[in-house]
XYZ file of C-alpha atoms in Angstrom:
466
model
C 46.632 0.746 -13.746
C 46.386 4.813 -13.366
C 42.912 5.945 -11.476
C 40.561 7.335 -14.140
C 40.953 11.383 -13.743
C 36.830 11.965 -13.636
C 35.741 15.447 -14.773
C 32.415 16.467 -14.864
C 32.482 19.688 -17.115
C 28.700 20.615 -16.070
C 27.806 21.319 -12.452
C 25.469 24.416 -11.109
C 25.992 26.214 -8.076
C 24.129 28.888 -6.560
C 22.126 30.014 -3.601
C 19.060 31.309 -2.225
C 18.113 35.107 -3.170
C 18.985 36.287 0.507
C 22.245 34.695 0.718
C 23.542 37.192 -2.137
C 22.996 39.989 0.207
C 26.281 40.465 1.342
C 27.656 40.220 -2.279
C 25.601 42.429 -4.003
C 26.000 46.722 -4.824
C 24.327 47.979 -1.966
C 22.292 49.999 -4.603
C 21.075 47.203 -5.701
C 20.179 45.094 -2.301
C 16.633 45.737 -2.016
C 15.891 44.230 -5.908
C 17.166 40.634 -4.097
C 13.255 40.542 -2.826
C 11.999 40.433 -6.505
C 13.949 36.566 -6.624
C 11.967 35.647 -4.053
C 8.942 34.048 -6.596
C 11.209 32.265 -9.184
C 13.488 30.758 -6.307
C 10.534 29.468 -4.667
C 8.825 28.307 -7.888
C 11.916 26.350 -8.960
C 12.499 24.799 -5.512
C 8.984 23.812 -4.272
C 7.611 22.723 -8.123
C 10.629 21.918 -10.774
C 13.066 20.716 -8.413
C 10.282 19.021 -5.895
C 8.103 17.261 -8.851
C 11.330 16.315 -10.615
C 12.623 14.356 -8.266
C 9.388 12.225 -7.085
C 9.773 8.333 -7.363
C 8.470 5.438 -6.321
C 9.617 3.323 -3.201
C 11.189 0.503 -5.120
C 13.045 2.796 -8.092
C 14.413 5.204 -5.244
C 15.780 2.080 -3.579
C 18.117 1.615 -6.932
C 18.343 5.368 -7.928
C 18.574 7.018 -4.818
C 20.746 4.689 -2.384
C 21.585 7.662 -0.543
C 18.750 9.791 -0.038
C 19.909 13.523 -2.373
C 17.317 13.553 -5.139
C 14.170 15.720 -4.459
C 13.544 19.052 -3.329
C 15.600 21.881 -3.325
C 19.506 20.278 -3.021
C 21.893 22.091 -0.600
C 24.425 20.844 -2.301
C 23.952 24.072 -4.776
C 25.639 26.407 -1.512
C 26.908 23.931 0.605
C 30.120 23.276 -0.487
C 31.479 20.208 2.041
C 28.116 18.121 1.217
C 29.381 19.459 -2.838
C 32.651 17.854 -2.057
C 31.347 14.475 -0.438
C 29.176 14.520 -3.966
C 32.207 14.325 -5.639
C 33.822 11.830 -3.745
C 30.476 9.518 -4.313
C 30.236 9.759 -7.315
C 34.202 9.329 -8.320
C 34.403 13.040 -10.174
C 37.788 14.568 -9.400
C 36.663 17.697 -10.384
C 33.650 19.581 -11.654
C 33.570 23.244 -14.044
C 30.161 24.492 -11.809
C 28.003 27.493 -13.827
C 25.423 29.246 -12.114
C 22.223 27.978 -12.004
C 19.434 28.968 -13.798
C 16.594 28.846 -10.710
C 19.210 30.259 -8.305
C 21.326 32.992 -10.286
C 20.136 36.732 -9.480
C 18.746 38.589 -12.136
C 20.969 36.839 -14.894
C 19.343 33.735 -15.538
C 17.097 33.451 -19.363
C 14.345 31.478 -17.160
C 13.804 34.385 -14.722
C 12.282 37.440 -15.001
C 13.362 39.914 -17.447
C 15.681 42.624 -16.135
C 17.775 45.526 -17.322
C 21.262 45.252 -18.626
C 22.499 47.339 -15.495
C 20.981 44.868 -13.182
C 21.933 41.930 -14.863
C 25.397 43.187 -14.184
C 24.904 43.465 -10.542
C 23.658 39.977 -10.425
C 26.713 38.972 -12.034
C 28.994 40.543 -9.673
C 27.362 39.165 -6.470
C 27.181 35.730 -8.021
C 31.542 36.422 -9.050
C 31.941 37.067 -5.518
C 29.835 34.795 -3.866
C 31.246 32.013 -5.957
C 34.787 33.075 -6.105
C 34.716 31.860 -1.868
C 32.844 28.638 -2.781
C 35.494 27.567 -5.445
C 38.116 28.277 -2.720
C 36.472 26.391 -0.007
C 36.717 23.416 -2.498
C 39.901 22.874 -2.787
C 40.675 22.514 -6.037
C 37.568 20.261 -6.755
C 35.415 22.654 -8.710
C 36.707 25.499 -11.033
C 34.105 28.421 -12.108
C 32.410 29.781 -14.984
C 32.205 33.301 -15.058
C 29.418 36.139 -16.518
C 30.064 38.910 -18.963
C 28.913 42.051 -17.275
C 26.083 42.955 -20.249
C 26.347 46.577 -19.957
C 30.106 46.644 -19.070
C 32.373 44.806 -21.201
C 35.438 46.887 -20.387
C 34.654 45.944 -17.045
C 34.519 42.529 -17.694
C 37.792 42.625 -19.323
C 39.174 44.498 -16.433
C 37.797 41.992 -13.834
C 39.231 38.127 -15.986
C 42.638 38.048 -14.835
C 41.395 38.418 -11.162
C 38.478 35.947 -12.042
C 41.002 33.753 -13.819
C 43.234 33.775 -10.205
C 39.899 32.859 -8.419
C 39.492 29.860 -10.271
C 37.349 30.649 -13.083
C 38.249 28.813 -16.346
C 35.878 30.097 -18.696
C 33.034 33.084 -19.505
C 29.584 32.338 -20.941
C 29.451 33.848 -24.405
C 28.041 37.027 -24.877
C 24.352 37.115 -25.454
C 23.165 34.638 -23.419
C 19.753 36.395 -22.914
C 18.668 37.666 -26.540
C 18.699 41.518 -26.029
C 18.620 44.046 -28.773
C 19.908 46.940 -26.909
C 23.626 44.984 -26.381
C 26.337 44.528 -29.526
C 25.406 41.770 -30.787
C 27.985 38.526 -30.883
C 29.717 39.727 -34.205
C 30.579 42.977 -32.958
C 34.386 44.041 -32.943
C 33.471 45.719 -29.513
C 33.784 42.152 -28.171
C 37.363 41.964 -29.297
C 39.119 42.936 -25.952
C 37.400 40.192 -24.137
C 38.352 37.766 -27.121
C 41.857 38.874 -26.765
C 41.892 38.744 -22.923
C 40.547 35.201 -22.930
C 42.562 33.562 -25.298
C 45.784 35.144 -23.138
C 44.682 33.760 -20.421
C 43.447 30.283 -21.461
C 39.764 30.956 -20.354
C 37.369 28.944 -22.592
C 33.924 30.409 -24.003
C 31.283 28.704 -22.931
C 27.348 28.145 -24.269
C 24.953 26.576 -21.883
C 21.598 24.731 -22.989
C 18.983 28.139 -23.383
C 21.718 30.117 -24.539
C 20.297 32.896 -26.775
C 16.396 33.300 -25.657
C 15.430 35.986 -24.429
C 14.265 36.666 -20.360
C 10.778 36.347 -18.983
C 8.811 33.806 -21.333
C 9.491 31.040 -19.331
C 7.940 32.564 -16.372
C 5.123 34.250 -18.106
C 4.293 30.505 -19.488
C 4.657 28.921 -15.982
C 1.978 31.685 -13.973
C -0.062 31.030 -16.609
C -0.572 27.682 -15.388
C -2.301 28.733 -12.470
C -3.832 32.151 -13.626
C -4.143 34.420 -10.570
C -2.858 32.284 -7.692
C 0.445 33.542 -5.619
C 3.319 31.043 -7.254
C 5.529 32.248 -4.243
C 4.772 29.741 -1.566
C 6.958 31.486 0.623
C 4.550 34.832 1.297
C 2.602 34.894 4.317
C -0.400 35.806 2.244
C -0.262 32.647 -0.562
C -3.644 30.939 0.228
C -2.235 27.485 -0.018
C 0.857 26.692 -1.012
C 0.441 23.148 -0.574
C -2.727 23.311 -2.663
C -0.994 25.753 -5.007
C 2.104 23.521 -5.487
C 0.026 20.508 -6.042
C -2.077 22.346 -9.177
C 1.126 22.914 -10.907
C 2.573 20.437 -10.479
C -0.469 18.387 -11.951
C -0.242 21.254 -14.956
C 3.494 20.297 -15.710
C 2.786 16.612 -15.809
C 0.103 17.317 -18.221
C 2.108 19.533 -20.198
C 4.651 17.618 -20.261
C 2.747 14.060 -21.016
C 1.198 16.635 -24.651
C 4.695 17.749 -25.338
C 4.070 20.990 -25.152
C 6.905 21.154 -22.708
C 9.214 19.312 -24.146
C 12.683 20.894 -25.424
C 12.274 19.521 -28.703
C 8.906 21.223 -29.069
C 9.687 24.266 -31.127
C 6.748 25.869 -29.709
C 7.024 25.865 -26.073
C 9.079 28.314 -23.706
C 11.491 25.959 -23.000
C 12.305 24.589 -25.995
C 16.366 24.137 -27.048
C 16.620 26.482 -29.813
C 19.211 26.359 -32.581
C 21.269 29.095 -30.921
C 24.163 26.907 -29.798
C 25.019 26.156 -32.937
C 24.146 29.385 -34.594
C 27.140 30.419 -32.458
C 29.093 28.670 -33.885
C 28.763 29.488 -37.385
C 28.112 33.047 -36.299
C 31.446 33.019 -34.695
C 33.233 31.842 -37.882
C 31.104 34.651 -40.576
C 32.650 37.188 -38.004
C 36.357 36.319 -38.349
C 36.639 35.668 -34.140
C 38.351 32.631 -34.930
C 40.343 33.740 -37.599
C 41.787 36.919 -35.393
C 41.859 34.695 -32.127
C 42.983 30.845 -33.053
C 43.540 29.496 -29.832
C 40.075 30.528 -28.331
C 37.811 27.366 -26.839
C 34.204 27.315 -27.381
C 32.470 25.009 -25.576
C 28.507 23.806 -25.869
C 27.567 22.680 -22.465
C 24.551 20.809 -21.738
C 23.924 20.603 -25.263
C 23.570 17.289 -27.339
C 25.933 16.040 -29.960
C 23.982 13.506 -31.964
C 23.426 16.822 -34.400
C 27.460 17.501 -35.239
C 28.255 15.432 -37.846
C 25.512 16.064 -40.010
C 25.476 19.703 -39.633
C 29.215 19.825 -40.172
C 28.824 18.412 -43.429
C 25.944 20.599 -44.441
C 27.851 24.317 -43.275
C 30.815 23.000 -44.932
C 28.584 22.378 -48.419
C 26.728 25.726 -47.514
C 29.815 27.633 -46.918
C 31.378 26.863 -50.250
C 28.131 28.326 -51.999
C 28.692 31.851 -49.831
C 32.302 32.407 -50.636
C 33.732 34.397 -47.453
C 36.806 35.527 -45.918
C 36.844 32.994 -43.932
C 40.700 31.088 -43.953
C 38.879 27.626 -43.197
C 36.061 25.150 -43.387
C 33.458 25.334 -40.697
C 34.359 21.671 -40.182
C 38.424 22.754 -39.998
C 36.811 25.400 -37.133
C 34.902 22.780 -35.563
C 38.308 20.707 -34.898
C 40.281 23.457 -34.279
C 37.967 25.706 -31.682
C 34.641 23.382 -30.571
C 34.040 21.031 -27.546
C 31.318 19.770 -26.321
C 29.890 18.387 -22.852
C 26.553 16.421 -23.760
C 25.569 16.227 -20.006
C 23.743 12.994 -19.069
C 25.067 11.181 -22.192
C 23.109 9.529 -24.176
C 24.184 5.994 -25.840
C 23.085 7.333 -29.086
C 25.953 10.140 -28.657
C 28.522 7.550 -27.550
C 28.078 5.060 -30.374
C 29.210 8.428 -32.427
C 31.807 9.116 -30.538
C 34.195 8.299 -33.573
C 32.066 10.218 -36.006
C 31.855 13.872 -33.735
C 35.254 12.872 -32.419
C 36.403 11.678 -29.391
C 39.269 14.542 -28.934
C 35.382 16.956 -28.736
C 33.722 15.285 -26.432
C 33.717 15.627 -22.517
C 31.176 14.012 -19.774
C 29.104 15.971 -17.967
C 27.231 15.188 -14.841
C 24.954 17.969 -14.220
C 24.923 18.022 -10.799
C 22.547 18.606 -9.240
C 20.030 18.645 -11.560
C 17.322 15.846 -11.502
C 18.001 15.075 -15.132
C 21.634 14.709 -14.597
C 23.741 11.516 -14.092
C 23.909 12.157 -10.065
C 23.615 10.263 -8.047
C 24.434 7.234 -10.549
C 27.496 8.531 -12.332
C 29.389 5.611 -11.862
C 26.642 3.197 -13.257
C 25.841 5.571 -15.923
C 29.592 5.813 -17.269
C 29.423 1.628 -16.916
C 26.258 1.180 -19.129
C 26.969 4.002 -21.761
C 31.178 3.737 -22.195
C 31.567 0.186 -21.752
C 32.490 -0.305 -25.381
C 34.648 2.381 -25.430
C 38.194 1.912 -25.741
C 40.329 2.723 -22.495
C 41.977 5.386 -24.239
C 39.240 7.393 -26.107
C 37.869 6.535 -22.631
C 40.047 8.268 -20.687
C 40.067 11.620 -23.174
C 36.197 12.280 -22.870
C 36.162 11.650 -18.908
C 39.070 13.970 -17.927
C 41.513 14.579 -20.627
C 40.189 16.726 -23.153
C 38.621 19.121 -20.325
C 42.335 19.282 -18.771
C 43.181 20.459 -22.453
C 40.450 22.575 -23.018
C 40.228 24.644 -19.523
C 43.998 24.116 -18.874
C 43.663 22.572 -15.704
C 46.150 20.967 -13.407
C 46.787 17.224 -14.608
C 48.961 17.029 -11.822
C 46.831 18.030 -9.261
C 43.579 16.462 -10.509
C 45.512 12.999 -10.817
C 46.684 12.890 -6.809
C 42.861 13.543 -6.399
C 41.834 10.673 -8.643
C 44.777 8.878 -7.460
C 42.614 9.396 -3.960
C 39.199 8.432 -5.596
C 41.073 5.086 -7.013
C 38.345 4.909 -9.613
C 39.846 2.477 -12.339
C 37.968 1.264 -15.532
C 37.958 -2.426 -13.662
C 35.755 -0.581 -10.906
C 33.494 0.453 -13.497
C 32.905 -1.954 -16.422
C 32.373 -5.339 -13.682
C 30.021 -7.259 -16.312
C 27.193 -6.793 -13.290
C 23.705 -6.225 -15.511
C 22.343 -2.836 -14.320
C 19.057 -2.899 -12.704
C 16.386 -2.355 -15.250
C 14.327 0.089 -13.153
C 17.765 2.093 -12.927
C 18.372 2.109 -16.897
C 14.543 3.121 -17.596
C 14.943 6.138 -14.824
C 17.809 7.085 -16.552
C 15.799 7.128 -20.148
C 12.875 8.750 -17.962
C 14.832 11.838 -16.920
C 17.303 12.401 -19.649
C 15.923 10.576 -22.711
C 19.032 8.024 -22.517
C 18.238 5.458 -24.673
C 16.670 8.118 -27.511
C 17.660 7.738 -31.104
C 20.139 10.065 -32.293
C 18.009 12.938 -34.337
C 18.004 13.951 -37.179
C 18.870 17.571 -37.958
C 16.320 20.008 -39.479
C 18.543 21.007 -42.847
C 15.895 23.618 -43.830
C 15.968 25.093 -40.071
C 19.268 25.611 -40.113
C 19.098 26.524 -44.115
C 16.990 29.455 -42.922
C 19.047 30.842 -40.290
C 22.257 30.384 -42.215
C 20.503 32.398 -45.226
C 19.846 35.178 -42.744
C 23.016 35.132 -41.149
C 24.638 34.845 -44.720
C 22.789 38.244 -45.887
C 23.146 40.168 -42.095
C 26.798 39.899 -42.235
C 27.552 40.260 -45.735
C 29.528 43.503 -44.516
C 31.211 42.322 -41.323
């Protein structure tokens, strides 16, 4: 029996602020300072807090001692590698990480276009010699230069050579001053990617705008230094522990919580308004072999909301040649990261040709390290086939990868499904960390019809003229 080709088409690599220093403008060196809170927030709180456990659950989730703190397996790229041999993943599509990325990321602070650019670059460059130390293991996603999309154009086919397989969408942080995603200016980088085979791509957080996280997180601890790494912070151990005690608290009232509508951090409709905003706009229409995938986003919500834009599009007559569902099967993927089984009893209904695993590496709420018992409890009802598309297939379709190549690699992994599905029960302190840190055994949800209704209308009405 062939080895199971294991993609994980959701990683996140990056590195602390000072490491960019050599990769960055030199006009813009001296900003790298202004990372220096956010990094150290992320590391010593998010990342720390996140990945706290008890004795006897860390014996089952964390055989091998990589959850907590900070990872260096973000920047260093042979502990990366040995990851990926752990965990059976012949290769990984890594985007830049949202705690680590300079000046770029929506959960920073909020900086100008021209920066944001810069911070793009140095990550391009920075990254472009971690994919190559790899080996083949981990292809890129690149960053649309906000105030520069000639020179984003300009810069693909080099990215493309450097192992990037596909660009974040435009508009990743909500700002007014930039076309918006509808905007025929795009239409150079639309035609460049679909020559080259690069995929679109729209992380989880896609769309808000910069700097409300962070304003919401000092708040937390009104007047206190959140960068433990100044000389001058009182206490940092002190100061670490009080947020982290105002997380859990948030986070046990919900006012944390992605599904919350009101809080900072709360997954927005945005993903799938680019979708739909994609179609109103013609991209798809001009450009038919373009790739848009929704990364880190759940797919519970696609069949439903299929249905409804294809009954809502009928009722707004448009230029459009197809059905938003005849889009959806011709342009859309998705990589629900962490899985749930909700999404995978579905499989049939969002379609198993759409769907691609995700392991979210290294992100506490990710399947690492437990990928292998993770893909055993949630696919074991799967047949091999449909089996075989989600882990590795459809993302060797989608990002045109290699098969070749990435089956001598799984050939070396010698991951089969008999490896996998053994019969052995899973530990029950294992499957309720998993539900813990990713919401795994959660109902699928229902979608908000007069949400989306609302946003549609608008959309409907704004573009009426596009």
């Amino acid at each position: 029996m062939e080895p199971l080709i294991i993609f994980s088409g959701d990683g996140h690599i990056g590195q602390p602020f000072g490491g960019y220093r050599d990769y960055i403008d030199p006009a813009y060196r001296d900003r790298l300072e202004d990372l220096a809170e956010v990094q150290e927030f992320f590391a010593s709180v998010v990342f720390g807090s996140l990945g706290k456990m008890a004795p006897d659950v860390a014996q089952v989730v964390d055989e091998r001692g990589v959850r907590g703190g900070l990872p260096d397996v973000f920047w260093d790229v042979e502990k990366r590698v040995a990851e990926l041999d752990a965990e059976g993943i012949a290769c990984e599509l890594a985007l830049a990480d949202s705690s680590l990325a300079p000046f770029f990321s929506s959960l920073g602070d909020a900086y100008p276009p021209d920066l944001r650019s810069a911070g793009c670059r140095a990550f391009h460059r920075w990254a472009a010699e971690f994919l190559s130390a790899a080996g083949g293991r981990i292809v890129g996603n690149a960053e649309i230069y906000p105030d520069d999309i000639d020179g984003t154009v300009a810069e693909l086919p080099r990215l493309a050579e450097q192992g990037f397989v596909s660009l974040t969408l435009p508009g990743a942080n909500a700002d007014p001053s930039l076309p918006t995603l509808e905007s025929r200016e795009y239409d150079p980088l639309w035609a460049t990617c679909a020559e080259l085979g690069l995929a679109l791509n729209v992380h989880a957080g896609w769309g808000r705008p910069q700097g409300a996280a962070m304003q919401f997180m000092r708040a937390l601890a009104p007047g206190k230094n959140m960068n433990m790494m100044q000389p001058e912070a009182a206490s940092s151990a002190e100061e670490s522990a009080e947020l982290v005690d105002s997380l859990e608290r948030l986070s046990k009232e919900k006012k944390i919580d992605a599904k919350n509508p009101d809080s900072p951090l709360a997954l927005t409709l945005h993903p799938q308004q680019a979708i739909w905003r994609m179609i109103l706009s013609g991209v798809f229409d001009r450009y038919p072999t373009l790739q848009l995938v929704l990364t880190e986003v759940r797919a519970d919500w696609v069949p439903a909301t299929m249905k409804y834009l294809d009954k809502r599009f009928a009722e707004h007559p448009r230029k459009c040649e197809m059905r938003p569902s005849e889009y959806f099967e011709r342009h859309i993927a998705f990589t629900p990261s962490a899985p749930h089984r909700a999404e995978v009893e579905m499989l049939d209904q969002i379609g198993a040709a759409k769907v691609m695993f995700g392991a979210d590496i290294p992100h506490p709420e990710g399947t690492w390290p437990n990928s292998r018992q993770w893909i055993d409890d949630a696919f074991k009802a799967v047949p091999e086939d449909k089996l075989r598309m989600v882990l590795g297939e459809n993302a060797i379709r989608i990002y045109n990868l290699d098969r070749a190549k990435l089956a001598k690699i799984a050939a070396g992994l010698r991951v089969k499904p008999s490896d996998l599905f053994t019969g052995d029960v899973l530990d029950d302190r294992l499957l309720d960390h998993f539900d813990a840190r990713a919401g795994y055994r959660r109902p699928a949800d229902e979608i908000d019809r007069e949400q989306i209704g609302r946003e549609l209308d608008a959309d409907f009405t704004r573009l009426a003229n596009v």
